Every structure is written in structure tokens, then in C-alpha cells.
GROMACS .gro file of C-alpha atoms in nm:
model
  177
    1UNK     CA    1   6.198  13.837  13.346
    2UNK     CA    2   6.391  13.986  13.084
    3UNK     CA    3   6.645  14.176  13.302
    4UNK     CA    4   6.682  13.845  13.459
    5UNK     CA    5   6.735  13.708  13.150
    6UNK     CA    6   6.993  13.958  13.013
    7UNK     CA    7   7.179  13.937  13.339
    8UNK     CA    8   7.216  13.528  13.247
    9UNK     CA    9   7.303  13.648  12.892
   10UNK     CA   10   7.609  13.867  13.024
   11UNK     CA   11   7.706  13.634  13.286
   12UNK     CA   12   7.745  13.372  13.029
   13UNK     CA   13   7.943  13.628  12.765
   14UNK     CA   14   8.123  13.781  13.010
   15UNK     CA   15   8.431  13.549  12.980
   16UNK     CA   16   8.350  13.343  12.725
   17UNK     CA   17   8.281  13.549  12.441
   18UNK     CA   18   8.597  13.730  12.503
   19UNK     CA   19   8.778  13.415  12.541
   20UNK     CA   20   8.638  13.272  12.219
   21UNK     CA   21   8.707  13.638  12.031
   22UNK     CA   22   9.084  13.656  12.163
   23UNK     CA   23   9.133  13.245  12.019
   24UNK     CA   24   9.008  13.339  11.733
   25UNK     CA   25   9.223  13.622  11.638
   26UNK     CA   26   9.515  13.502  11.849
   27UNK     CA   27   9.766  13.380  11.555
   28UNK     CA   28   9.679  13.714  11.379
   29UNK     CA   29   9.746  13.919  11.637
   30UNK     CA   30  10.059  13.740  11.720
   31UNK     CA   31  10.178  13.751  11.414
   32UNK     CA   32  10.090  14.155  11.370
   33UNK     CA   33  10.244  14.215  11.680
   34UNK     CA   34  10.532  14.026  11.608
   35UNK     CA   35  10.583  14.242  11.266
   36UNK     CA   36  10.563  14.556  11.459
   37UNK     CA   37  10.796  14.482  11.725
   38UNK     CA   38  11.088  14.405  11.467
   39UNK     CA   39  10.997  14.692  11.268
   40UNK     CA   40  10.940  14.939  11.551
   41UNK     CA   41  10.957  15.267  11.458
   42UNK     CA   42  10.920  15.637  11.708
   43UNK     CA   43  10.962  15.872  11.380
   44UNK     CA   44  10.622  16.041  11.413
   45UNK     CA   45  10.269  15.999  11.669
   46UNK     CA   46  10.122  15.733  11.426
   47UNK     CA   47  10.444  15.529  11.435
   48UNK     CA   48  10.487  15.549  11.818
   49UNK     CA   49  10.122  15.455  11.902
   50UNK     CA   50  10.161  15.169  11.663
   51UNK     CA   51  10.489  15.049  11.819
   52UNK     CA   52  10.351  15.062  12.110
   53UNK     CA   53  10.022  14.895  12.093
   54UNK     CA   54  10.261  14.619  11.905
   55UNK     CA   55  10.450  14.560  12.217
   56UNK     CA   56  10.116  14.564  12.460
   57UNK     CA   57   9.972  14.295  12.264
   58UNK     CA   58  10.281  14.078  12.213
   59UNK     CA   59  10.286  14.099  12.590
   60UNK     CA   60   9.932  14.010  12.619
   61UNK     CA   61   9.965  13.719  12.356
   62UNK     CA   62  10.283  13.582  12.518
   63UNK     CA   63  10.100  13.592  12.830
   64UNK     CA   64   9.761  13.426  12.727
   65UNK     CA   65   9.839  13.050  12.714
   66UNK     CA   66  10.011  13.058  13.053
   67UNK     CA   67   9.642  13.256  13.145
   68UNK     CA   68   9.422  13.001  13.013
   69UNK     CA   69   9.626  12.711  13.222
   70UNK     CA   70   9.586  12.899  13.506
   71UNK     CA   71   9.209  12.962  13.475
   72UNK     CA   72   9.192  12.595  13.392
   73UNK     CA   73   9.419  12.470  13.699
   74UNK     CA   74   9.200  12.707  13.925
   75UNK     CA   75   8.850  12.590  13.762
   76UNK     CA   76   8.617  12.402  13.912
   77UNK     CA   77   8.432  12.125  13.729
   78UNK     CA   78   8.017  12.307  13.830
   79UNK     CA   79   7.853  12.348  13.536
   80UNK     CA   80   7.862  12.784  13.594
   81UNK     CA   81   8.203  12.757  13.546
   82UNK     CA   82   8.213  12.531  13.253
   83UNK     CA   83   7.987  12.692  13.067
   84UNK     CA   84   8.151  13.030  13.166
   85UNK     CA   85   8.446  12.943  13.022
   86UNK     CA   86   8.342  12.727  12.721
   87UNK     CA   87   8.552  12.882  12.476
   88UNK     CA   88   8.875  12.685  12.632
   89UNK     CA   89   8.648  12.418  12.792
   90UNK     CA   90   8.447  12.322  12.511
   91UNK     CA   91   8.426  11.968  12.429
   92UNK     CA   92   8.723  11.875  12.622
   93UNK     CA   93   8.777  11.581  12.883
   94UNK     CA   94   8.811  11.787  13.179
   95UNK     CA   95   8.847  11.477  13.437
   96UNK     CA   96   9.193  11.422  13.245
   97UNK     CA   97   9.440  11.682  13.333
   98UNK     CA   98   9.643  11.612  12.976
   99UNK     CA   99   9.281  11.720  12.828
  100UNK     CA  100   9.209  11.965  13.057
  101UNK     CA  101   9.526  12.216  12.977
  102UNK     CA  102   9.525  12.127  12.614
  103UNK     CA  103   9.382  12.453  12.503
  104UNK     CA  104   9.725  12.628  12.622
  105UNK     CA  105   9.918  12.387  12.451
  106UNK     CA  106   9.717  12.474  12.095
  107UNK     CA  107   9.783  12.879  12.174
  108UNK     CA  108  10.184  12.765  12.299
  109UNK     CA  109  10.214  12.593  11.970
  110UNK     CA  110  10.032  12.917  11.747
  111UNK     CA  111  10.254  13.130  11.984
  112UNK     CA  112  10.613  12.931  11.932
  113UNK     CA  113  10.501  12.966  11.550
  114UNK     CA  114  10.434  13.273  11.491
  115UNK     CA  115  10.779  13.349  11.652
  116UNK     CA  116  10.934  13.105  11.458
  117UNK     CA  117  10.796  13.267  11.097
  118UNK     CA  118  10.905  13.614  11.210
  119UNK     CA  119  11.247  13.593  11.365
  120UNK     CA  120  11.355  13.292  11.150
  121UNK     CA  121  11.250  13.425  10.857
  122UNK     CA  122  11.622  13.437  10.720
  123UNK     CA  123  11.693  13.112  10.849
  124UNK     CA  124  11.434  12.863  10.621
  125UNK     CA  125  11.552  12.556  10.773
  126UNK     CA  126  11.599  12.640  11.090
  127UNK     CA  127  11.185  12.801  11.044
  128UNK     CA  128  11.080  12.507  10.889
  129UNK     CA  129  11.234  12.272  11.156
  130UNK     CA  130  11.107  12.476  11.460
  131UNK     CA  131  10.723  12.483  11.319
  132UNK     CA  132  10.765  12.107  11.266
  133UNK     CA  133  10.858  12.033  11.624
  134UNK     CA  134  10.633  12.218  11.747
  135UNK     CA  135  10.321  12.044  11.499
  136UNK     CA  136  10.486  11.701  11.622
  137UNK     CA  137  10.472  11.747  11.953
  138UNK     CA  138  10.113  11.860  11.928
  139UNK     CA  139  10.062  11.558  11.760
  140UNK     CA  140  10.224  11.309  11.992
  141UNK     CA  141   9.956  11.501  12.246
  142UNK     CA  142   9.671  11.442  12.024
  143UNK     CA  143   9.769  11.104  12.007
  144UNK     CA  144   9.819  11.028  12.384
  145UNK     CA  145   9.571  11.245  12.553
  146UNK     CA  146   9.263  11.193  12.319
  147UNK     CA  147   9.172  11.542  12.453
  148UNK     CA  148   8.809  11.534  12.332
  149UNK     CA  149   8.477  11.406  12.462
  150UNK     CA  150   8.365  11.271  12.119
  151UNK     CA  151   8.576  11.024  11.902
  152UNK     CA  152   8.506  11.223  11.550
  153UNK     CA  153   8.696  11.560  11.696
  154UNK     CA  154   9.017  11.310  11.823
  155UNK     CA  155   9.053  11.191  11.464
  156UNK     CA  156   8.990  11.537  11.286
  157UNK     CA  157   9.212  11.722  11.522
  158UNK     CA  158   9.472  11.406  11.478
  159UNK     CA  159   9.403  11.395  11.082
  160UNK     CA  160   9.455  11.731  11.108
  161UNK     CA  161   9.811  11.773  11.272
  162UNK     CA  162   9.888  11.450  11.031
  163UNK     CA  163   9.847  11.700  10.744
  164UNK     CA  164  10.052  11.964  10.884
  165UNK     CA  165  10.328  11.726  11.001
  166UNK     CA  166  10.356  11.604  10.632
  167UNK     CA  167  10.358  11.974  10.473
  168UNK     CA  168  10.616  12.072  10.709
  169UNK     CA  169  10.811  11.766  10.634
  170UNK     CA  170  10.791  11.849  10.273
  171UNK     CA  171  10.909  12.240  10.372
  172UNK     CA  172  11.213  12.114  10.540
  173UNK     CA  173  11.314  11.873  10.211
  174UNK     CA  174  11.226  12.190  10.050
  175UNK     CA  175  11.479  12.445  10.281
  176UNK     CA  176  11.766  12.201  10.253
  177UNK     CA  177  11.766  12.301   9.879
   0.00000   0.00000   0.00000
């Protein structure tokens, strides 16, 4: 019973958990990797292993949203897979294929970004202007697809990219100065 039990347990982790763990820390890791690739550096051991692990994981995050539309093209609605993949499935329309692929357009957007921050970074309205596209057209697609099951995630998710739309609106009044 309880092997049977732990074998459901890891089953259910397997992909999900490190699905859920790599969301979570995605924009940080971007962002880190990001850093480390413009500052690369092969002066000493420390420096190389760090310049290199920078690059592996920007290749890994540049890679992941076009990973999680695949695994969602290639998914099957049974409830095994849904709940095997929860972490990009969860509360999501999946009969709607605008809903179904949103989750790679949420890591696109955290991935476009994080490269605009770094490698505009000298360029503050050109920054500001690429992170508002980017929140506006994840707005328009909040708007259109609806990509939730329930109404109250919609409208925070929508209030949400509202808010962001307006504070990068102020940033780009702001740049111009």
C-alpha cells in the first residue's frame, strides 16, 4: 500500500513539481543568466564555471516556453496527463487552444523582458517601450482568450496586466525626460 502509494506520489511530482519549481524561478534565472552572459568572464576556474553555467541556463530558459507549447500541443486532455502536468495546465481552458498555450506566452513575455532590462539597459526608452509591448500584448490575450476556467482569475490576471500597462506607460513619459 504505501509503495503503491509513493509510486502515485512520484508519478504525480515527476513533471509537475519540476515544472512548477522552474516557473517559479524562471524570471530570476533569466535575468541571472542574462547578467552573466554580458559580463562573461574566463580569468580564473570560478569565473569560467560561472560563465558557463550562465550560458547553459540562458539556453535552457530561451528554450522553455517553446517546451511547454510543445508538451501542451502533444498533450492529451486524460486526466493522468492533466494532472501530470498541472503546473502549466492548472486552471486553464484546455478545450480552447488560445487558453491552452497561454502558459508559453506568460514565460515568452518574462523571457522578452528580462532581455529587454539587460541589453537595453542604456537605452531607457527603447527598455521601457519593449516591456510595454510586450505587457500589452499579454493583455490584449487576457482580454480575448479569457484563458481561465473561473471568472475571478480572468479579472485578476486582467486587473493585473491593467496595472502593469499603466506603470509602464508612466516609465515611458518618464524615459522621454
Amino acid at each position: 500500500c504505501m509503495k503503491r502509494a509513493c509510486r502515485k506520489l512520484v508519478g504525480f511530482y515527476e513533471w509537475s513539481g519540476l515544472l512548477r519549481i522552474w516557473i517559479s524561478v524562471y524570471f530570476e534565472l533569466t535575468f541571472a543568466a542574462l547578467l552573466q552572459v554580458k559580463t562573461m568572464n574566463f580569468s580564473s576556474p570560478t569565473y569560467i564555471i560561472s560563465s558557463i553555467l550562465g550560458v547553459v541556463t540562458l539556453i535552457l530558459n530561451t528554450i522553455f516556453p517553446f517546451l511547454l507549447f510543445l508538451i501542451m500541443k502533444r498533450i492529451d486532455k486524460t486526466r493522468e496527463n492533466v494532472s501530470k502536468f498541472r503546473a502549466i495546465t492548472e486552471d486553464l481552458d484546455l478545450a480552447h487552444s488560445g487558453s491552452r498555450y497561454f502558459m508559453s506566452f506568460v514565460m515568452l513575455r518574462r523571457l522578452l523582458q528580462a532581455f529587454g532590462i539587460v541589453f537595453l539597459y542604456y537605452l531607457p526608452i527603447l527598455q521601457t517601450t519593449v516591456n510595454w509591448m510586450v505587457n500589452f500584448i499579454l493583455l490584449i490575450l487576457y482580454i480575448v482568450y479569457r484563458p481561465h476556467n473561473r471568472k475571478v482569475m480572468n479579472f485578476m490576471n486582467t486587473y493585473i496586466e491593467i496595472t502593469f500597462f499603466v506603470i509602464h506607460s508612466l516609465l515611458i513619459i518618464f524615459a522621454l525626460d
